[in-house]
Short mmCIF file of C-alpha atoms in Angstrom, two decimals:
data_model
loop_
_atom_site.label_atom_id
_atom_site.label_comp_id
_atom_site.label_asym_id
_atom_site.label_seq_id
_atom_site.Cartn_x
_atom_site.Cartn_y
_atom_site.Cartn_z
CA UNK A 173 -95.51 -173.48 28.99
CA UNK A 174 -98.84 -174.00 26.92
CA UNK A 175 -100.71 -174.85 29.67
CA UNK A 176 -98.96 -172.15 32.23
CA UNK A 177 -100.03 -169.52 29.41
CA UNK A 178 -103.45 -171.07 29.13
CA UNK A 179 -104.09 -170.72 33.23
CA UNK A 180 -102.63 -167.43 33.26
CA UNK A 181 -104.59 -165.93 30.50
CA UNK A 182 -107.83 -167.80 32.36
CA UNK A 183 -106.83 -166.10 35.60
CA UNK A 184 -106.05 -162.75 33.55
CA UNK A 185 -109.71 -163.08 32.29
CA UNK A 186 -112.00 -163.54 35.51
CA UNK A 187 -110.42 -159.59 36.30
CA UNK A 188 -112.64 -157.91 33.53
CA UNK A 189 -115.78 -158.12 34.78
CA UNK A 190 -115.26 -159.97 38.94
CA UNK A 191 -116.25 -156.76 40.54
CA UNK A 192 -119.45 -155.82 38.95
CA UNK A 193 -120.25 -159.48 38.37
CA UNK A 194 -120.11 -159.66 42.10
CA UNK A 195 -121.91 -156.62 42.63
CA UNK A 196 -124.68 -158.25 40.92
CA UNK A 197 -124.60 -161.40 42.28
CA UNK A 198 -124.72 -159.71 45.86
CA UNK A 199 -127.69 -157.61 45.18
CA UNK A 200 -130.27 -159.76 46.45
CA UNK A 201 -129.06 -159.36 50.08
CA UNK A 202 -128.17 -155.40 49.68
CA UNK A 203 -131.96 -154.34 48.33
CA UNK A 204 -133.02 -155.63 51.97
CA UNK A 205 -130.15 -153.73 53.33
CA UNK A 206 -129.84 -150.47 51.77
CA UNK A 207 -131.92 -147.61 51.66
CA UNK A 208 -132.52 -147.83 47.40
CA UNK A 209 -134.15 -151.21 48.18
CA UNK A 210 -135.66 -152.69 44.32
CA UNK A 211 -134.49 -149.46 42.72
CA UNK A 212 -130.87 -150.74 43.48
CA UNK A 213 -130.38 -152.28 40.37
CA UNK A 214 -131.29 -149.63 38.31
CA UNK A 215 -128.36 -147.03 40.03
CA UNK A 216 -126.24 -149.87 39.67
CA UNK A 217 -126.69 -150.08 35.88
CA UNK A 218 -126.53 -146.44 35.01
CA UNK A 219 -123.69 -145.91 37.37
CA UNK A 220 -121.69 -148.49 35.35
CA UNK A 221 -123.06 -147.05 32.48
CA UNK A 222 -121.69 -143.75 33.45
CA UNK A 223 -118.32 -145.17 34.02
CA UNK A 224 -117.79 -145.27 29.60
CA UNK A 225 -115.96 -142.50 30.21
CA UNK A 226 -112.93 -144.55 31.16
CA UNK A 227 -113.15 -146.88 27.38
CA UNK A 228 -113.89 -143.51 25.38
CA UNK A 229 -111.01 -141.84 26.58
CA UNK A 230 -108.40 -144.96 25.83
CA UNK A 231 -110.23 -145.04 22.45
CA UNK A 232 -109.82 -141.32 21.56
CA UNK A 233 -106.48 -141.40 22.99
CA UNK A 234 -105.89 -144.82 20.37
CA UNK A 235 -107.81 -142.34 17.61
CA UNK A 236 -106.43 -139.42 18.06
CA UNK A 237 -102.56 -140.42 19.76
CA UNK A 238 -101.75 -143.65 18.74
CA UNK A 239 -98.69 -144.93 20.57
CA UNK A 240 -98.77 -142.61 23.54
CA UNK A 241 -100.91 -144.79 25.53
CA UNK A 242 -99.59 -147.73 26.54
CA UNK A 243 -101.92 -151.23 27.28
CA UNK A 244 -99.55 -152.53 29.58
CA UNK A 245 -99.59 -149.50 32.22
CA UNK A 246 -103.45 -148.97 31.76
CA UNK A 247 -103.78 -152.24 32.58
CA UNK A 248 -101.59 -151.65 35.89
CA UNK A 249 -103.69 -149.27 36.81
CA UNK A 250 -106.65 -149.70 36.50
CA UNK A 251 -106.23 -153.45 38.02
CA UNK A 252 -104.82 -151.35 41.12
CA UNK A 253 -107.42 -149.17 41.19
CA UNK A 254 -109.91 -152.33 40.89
CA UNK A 255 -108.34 -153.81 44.14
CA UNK A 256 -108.46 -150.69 46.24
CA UNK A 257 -112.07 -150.34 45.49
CA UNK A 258 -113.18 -153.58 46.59
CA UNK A 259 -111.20 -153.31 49.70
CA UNK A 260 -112.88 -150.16 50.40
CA UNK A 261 -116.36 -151.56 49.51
CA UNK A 262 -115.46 -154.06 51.87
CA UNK A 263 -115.39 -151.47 55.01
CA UNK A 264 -117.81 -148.93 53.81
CA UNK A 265 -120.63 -150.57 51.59
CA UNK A 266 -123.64 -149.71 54.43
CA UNK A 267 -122.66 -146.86 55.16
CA UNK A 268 -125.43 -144.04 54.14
CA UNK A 269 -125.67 -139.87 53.94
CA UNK A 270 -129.21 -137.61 53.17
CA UNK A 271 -129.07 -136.57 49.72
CA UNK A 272 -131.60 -133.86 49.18
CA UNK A 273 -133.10 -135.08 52.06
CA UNK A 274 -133.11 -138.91 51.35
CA UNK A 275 -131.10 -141.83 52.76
CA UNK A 276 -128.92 -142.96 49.81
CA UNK A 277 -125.96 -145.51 50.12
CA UNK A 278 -123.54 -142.98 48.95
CA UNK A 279 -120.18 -144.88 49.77
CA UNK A 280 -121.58 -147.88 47.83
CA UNK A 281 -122.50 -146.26 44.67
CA UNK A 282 -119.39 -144.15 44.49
CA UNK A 283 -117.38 -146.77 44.94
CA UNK A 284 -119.47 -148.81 42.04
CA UNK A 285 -118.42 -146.43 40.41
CA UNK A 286 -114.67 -146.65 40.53
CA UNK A 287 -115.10 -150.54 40.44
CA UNK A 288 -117.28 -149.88 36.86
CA UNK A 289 -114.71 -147.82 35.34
CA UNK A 290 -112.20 -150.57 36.00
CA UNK A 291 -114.23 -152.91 34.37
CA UNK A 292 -115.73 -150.99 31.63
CA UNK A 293 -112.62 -149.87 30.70
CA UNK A 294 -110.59 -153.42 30.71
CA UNK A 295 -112.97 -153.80 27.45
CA UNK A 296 -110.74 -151.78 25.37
CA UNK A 297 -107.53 -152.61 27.06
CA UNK A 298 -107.65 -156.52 28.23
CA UNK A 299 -108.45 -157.82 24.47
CA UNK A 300 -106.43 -155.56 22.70
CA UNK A 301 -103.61 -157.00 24.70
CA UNK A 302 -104.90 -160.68 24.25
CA UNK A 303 -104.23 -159.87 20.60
CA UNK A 304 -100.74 -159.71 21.60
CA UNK A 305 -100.85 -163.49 22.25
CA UNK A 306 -101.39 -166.28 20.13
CA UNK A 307 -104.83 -166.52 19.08
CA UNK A 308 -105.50 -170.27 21.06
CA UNK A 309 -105.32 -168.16 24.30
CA UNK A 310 -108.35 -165.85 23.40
CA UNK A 311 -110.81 -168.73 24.03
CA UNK A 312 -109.32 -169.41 27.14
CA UNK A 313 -109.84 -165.62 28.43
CA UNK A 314 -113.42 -165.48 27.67
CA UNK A 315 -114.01 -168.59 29.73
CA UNK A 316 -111.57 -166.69 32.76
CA UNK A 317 -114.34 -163.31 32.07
CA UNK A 318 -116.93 -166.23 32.49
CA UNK A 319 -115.75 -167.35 35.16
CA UNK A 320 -115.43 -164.03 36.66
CA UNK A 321 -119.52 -164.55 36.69
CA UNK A 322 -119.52 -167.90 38.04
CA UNK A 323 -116.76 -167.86 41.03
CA UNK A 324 -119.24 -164.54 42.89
CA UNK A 325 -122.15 -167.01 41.94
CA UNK A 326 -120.98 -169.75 43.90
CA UNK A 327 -120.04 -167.68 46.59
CA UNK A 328 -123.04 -166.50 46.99
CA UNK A 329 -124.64 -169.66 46.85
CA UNK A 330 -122.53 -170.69 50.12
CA UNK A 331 -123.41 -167.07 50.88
CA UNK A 332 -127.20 -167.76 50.86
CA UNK A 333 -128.01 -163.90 50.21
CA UNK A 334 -131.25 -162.52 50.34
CA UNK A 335 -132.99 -165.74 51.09
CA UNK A 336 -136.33 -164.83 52.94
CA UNK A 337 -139.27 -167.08 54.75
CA UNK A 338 -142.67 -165.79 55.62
CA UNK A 339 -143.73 -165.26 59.33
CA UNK A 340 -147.52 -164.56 60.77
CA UNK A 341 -147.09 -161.83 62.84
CA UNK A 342 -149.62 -160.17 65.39
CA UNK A 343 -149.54 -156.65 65.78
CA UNK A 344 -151.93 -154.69 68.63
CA UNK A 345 -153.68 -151.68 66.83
CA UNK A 346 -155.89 -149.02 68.94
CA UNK A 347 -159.51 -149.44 67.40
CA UNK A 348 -161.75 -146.20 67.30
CA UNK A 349 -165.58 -146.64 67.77
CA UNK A 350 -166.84 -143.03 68.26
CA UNK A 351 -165.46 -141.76 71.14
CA UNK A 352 -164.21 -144.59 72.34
CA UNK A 353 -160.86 -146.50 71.46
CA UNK A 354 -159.99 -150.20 72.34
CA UNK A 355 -156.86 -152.56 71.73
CA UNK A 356 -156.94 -155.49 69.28
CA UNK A 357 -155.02 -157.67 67.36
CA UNK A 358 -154.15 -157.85 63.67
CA UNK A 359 -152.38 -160.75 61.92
CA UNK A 360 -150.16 -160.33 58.92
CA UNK A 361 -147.66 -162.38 57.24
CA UNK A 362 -144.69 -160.33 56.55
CA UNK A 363 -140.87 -161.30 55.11
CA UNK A 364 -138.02 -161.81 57.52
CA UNK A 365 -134.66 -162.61 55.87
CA UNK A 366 -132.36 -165.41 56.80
CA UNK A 367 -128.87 -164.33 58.21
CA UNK A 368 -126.11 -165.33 55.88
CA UNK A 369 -123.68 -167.38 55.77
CA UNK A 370 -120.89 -164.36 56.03
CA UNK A 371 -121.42 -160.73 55.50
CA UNK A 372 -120.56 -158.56 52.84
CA UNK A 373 -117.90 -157.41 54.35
CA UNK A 374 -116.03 -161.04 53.93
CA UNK A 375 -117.52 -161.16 50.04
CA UNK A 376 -116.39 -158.03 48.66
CA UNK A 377 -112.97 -158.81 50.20
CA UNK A 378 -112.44 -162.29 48.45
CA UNK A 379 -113.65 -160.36 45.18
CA UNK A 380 -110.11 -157.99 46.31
CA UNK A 381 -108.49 -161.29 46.27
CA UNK A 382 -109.61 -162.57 42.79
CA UNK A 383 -108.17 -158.87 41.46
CA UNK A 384 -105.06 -159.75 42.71
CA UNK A 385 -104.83 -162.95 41.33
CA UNK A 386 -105.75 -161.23 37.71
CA UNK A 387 -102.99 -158.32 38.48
CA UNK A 388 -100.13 -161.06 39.35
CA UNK A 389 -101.66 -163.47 36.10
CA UNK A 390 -101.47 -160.11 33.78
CA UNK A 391 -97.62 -159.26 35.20
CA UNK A 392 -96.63 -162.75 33.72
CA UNK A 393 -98.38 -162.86 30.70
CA UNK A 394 -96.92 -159.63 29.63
CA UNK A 395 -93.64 -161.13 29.83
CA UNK A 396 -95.03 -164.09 27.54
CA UNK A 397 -93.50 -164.02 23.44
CA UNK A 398 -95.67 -162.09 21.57
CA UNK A 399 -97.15 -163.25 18.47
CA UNK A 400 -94.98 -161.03 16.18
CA UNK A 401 -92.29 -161.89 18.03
CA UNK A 402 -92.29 -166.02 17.28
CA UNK A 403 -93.18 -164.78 13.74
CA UNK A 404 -89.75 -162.64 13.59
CA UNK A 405 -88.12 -165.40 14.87
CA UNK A 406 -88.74 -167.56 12.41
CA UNK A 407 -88.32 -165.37 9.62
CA UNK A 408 -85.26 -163.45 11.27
CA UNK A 409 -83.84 -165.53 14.04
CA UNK A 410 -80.72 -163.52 13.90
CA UNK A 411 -82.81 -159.69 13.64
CA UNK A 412 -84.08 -157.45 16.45
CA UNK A 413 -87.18 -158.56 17.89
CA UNK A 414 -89.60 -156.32 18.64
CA UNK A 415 -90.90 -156.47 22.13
CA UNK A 416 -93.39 -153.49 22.42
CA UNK A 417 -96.86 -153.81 20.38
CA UNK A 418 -96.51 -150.04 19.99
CA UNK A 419 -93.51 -150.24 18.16
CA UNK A 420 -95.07 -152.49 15.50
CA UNK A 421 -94.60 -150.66 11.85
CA UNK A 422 -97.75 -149.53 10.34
CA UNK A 423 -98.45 -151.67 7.80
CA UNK A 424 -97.37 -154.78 9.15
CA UNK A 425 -100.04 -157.43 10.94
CA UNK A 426 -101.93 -156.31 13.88
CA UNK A 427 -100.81 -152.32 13.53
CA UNK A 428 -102.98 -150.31 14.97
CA UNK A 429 -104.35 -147.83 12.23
CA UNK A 430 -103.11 -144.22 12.13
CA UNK A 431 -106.12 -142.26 10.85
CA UNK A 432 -109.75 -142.71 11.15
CA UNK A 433 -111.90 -145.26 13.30
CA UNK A 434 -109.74 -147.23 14.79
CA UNK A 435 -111.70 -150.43 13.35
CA UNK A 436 -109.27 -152.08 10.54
CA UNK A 437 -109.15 -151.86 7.28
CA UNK A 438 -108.66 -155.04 4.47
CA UNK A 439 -105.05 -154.79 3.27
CA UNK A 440 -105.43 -157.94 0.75
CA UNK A 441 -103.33 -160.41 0.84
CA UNK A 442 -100.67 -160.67 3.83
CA UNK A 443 -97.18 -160.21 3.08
CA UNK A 444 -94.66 -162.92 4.13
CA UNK A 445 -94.30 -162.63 7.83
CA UNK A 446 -97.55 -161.14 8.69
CA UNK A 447 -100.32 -162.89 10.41
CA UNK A 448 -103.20 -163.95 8.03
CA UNK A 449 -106.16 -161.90 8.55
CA UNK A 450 -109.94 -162.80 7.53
CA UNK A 451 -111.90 -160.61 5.29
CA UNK A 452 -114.77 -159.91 5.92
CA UNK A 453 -117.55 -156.96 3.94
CA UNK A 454 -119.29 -154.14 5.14
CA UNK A 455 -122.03 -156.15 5.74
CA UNK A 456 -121.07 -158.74 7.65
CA UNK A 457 -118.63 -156.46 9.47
CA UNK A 458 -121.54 -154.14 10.07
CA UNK A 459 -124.05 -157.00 11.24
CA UNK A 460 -121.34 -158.43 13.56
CA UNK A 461 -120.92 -154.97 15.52
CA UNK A 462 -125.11 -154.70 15.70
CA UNK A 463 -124.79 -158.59 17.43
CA UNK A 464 -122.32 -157.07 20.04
CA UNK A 465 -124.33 -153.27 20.66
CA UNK A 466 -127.39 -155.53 20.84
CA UNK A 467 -126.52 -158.05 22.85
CA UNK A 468 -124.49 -155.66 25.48
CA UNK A 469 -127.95 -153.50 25.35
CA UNK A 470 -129.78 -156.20 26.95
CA UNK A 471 -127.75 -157.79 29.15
CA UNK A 472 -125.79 -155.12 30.52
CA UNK A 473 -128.41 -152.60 30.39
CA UNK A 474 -131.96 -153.02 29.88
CA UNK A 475 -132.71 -156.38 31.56
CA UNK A 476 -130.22 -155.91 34.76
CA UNK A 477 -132.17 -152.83 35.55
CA UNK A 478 -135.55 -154.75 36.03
CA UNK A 479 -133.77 -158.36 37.25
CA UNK A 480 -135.40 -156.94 40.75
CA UNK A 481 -139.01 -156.46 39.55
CA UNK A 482 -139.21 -159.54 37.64
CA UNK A 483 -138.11 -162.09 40.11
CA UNK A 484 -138.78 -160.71 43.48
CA UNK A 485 -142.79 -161.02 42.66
CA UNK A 486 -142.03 -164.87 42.80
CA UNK A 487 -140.11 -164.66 46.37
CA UNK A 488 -136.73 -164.08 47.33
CA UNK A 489 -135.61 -167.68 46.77
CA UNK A 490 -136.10 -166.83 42.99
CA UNK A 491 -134.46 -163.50 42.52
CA UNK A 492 -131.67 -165.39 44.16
CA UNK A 493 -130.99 -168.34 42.14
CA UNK A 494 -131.81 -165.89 39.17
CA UNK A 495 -129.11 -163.88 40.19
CA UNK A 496 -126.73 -166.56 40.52
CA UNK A 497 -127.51 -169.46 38.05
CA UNK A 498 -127.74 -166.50 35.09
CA UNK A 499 -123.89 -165.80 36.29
CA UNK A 500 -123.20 -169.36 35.89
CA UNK A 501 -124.21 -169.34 32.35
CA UNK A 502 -122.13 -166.91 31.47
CA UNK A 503 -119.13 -169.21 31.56
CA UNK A 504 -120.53 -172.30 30.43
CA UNK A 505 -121.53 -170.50 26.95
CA UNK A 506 -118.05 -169.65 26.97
CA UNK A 507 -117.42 -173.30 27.21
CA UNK A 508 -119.76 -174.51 24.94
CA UNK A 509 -117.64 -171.94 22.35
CA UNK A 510 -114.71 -173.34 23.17
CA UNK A 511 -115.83 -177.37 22.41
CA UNK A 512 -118.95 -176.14 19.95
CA UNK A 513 -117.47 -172.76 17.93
CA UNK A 514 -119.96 -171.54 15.59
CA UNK A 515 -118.71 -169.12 13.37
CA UNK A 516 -121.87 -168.67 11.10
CA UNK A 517 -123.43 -165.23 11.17
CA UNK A 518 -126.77 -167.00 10.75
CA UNK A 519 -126.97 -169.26 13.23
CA UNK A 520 -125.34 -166.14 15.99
CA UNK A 521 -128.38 -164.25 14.52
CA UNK A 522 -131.14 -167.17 15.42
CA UNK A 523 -129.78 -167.35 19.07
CA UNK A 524 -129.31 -163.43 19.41
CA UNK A 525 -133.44 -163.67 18.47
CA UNK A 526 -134.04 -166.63 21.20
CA UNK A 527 -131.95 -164.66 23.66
CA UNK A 528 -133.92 -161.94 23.30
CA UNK A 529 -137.40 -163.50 23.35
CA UNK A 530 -135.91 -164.78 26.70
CA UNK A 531 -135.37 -161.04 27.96
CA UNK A 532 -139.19 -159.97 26.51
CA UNK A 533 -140.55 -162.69 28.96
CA UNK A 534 -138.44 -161.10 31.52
CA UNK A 535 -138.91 -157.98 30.53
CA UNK A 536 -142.93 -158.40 30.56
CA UNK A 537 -143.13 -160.34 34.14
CA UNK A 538 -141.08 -156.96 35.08
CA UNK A 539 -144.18 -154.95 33.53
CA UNK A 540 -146.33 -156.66 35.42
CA UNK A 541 -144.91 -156.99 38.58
CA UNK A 542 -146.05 -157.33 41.52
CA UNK A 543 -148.40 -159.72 40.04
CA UNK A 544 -146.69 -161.81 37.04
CA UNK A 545 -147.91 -164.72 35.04
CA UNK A 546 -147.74 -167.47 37.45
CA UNK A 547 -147.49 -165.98 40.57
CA UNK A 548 -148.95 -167.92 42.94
CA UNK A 549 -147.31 -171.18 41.22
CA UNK A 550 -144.15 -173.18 42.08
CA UNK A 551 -143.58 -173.31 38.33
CA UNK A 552 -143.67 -169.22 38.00
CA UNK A 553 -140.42 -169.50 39.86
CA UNK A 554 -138.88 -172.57 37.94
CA UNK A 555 -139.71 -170.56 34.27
CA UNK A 556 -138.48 -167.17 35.67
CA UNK A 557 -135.23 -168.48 36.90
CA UNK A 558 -134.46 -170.65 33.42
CA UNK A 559 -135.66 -168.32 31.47
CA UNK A 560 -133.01 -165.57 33.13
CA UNK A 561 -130.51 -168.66 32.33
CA UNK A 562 -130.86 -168.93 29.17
CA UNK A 563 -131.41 -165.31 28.52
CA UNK A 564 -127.72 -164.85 29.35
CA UNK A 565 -126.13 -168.24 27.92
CA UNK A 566 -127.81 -167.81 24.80
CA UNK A 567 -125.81 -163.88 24.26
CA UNK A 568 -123.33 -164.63 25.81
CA UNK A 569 -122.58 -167.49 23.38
CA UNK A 570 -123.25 -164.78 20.70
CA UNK A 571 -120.86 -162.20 22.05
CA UNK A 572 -117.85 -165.04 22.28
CA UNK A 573 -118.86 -166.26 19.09
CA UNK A 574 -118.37 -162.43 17.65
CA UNK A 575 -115.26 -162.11 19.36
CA UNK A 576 -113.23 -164.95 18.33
CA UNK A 577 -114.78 -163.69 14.78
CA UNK A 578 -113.49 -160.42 15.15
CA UNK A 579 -109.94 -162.15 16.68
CA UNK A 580 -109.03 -163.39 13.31
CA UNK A 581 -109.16 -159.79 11.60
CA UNK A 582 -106.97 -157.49 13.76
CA UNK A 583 -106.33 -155.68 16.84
CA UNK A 584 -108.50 -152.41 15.98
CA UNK A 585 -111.63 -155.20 15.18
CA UNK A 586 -111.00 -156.02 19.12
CA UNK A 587 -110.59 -152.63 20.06
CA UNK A 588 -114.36 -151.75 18.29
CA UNK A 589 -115.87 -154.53 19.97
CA UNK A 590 -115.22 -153.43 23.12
CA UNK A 591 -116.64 -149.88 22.21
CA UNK A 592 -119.64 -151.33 20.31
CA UNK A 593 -119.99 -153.50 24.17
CA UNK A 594 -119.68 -150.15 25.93
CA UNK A 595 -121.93 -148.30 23.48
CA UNK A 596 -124.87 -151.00 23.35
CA UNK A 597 -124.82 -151.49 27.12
CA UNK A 598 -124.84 -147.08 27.59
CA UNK A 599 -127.75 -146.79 25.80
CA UNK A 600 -129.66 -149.68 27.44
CA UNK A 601 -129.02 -148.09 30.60
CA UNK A 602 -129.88 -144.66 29.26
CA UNK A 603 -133.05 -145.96 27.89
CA UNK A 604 -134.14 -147.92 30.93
CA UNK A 605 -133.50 -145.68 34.38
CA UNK A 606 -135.70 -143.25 33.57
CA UNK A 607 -138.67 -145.81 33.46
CA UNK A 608 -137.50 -147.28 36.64
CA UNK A 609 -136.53 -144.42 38.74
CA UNK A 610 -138.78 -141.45 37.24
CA UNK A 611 -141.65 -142.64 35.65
CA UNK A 612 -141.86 -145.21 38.28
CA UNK A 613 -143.35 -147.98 35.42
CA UNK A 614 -141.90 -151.17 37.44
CA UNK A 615 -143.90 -151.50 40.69
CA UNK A 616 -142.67 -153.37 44.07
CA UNK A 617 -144.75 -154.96 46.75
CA UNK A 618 -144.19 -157.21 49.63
CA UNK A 619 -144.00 -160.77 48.57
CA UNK A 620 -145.22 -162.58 51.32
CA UNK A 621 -148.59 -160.13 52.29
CA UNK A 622 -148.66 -159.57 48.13
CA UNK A 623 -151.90 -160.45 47.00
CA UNK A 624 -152.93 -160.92 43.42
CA UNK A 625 -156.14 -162.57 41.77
CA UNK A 626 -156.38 -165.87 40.66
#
């Protein structure tokens, strides 16, 4: 039963974040396809960005009605909702409308939207409800939301999205001299993109069939013992057991808190019965959350919005294995904290700074796009893609590492780390689209008739 509970809660896992994950992964091929072309990534991250609303409404409703909303229908639903969407995106994702005028992929991004609020919201509901379970099984979900990275990566690898060659082509141009105009020929190398291996169409519905598998993981594991209630029964064997989190009393373990921020207070020592909790102080506690906004800034906001202008310079062939072997990492960090766990708040602070010298570099070859350090060399493309890699293992690492911290202290900790995740990544966004898609900062340029000095 162990191991059944261990695949399920794996499966529950690669739900949270499949959709977008696979958004992302799939961009390469859409920016040749749809009308927002580089500037894709950028809607894409505000758009999810936008889609907070669904976690700050389950945490005011926690705040401000605690008990009234339930995790286990949320969860229902929004999983529904998740599968629906894809489907949709499926049938409609090239579809395109004039807005003010201008071509814009309107099916796509509204239905990015409704996959983003599934997502954004299974922050606040999926580990809250992972608290329910014993505390071995929490490791096992974050590799499941890693793996909700890596299964869209190696589709898209068989996919072979957005992968590009240059051509010579000859074009006949009229030629004025005076008052007289003549035909000649003009040579250019320009990019022609390889078919794939299967169309969106076929991607975004396999990414409807990993939701499903999530929904029918979740409707077991909510029918798993809860922690409480293997507590209960060994205190009690003969009592009531509670089977509802909700209906926990208020100052036993794991209660949700009744006033304030839903983050948890210290309560001392833990009576007999209740689960041991770790103490930790305001500082700590306080440094932890900055990790997780930090972190969830720059890789959910500020570096996905520029993943297009600092690859693409380097060729297609880069921006794709970018895209993909950055996914990848994602679930071997969550691997590595599984076998490797480092729980101290110094070392998570050296590899939150690596991780983000690895996004400066990115975030610089972005700047100077369309002509980066290294441009012209075969080893620009190998240090752009592994520095993307280890960009996102090294955080990601750091944002496991700070929830299996924040695991050990209660159900409200879990609950503020998935706001602190939400609030980081908003204001990365936030601070980011306007550069891209208003100041125009990040510039574009063909790759293969790009040319730089040096």
């Amino acid at each position: 039963m162990a191991l059944l509970t261990h695949l399920l809660a794996c499966v529950f896992g690669t739900g949270s974040w499949v959709a977008i994950n696979g958004l992302w992964v799939e961009v390469p091929l859409l920016v040749t396809a749809l009308p927002e072309q580089w500037d894709l990534p950028s809607y894409i991250t505000i758009i999810i960005q936008t889609a907070n609303v669904g976690p700050l409404f389950v945490t005011l409703m926690y705040r401000f009605r605690p008990g009234l909303l339930k995790e286990v229908p949320v969860i229902y639903v929004i999983v529904s909702t998740g599968i629906l969407s894809c489907v949709l995106l499926a049938f409609l994702w090239s579809h395109t409308s004039p807005v003010g005028g201008v071509p814009h992929s309107t099916a796509f991004l509204v239905l990015t939207f409704f996959l983003s609020l599934v997502d954004c919201t299974s922050s606040v509901t999926f580990l809250p409800f992972m608290m329910q379970l014993q505390p071995r099984y929490l490791t096992t979900f974050f590799i499941g939301e890693g793996l909700s990275g890596l299964i869209p990566a190696v589709i898209a690898l068989g996919q072979g999205s957005g992968i590009s060659k240059c051509v010579n082509v000859t074009r006949v141009v009229n030629i004025t001299f005076g008052n007289e105009t003549t035909e000649g020929s003009v040579s250019q190398m320009e990019t022609r993109y390889l078919p794939a291996n299967f169309p969106p169409f076929l991607f975004f519905l396999l990414t409807a069939a990993m939701m499903v598998a999530c929904l029918v993981a979740f409707f077991f594991l909510s029918r798993q013992p809860k922690v409480w209630e293997l507590s209960q029964q060994q205190l009690f064997p003969s009592s009531i057991i509670l089977s509802s989190f909700d209906q926990l009393p208020e100052d036993g373990a794991g209660s949700r808190d009744r006033g304030g921020c839903p983050c948890p207070k210290d309560t001392g020592q833990p009576e007999k019965g209740q689960l041991e909790k770790v103490s930790f102080s305001a500082a700590k506690l306080a440094f932890i959350y900055f990790l997780i906004a930090w972190t969830s800034s720059l890789t959910n906001g500020v570096l996905p919005s520029v993943q297009s202008y600092s690859c693409l310079p380097y060729g297609n062939t880069a921006y794709h294995l970018s895209a993909t072997l950055s996914s990848m990492a994602n679930p071997i960090a969550c691997i590595v904290a599984m076998l490797l766990p480092g729980r101290s708040l110094a070392l998570l602070g050296v590899l939150a700074a690596a991780g983000t010298a690895f996004g400066a570099y990115n975030m610089a070859m972005a700047a100077m796009s369309p002509c980066p350090l290294l441009q012209p060399s075969p080893w620009g493309d190998a240090v752009i893609v592994l520095s993307w890699v280890l960009f996102t293992g090294t955080l990601s690492y750091v944002k496991v590492m700070a929830g299996v911290i924040l695991r050990s202290r209660s159900h409200g900790a879990l609950l503020c780390y998935g706001a602190m995740e939400q609030l980081g990544s908003l204001l990365g966004a936030l601070l980011m689209f306007p550069l891209v898609n208003v100041y125009g900062f990040f510039q574009s340029a063909d790759y293969c008739s790009l040319r730089c000095p040096g």
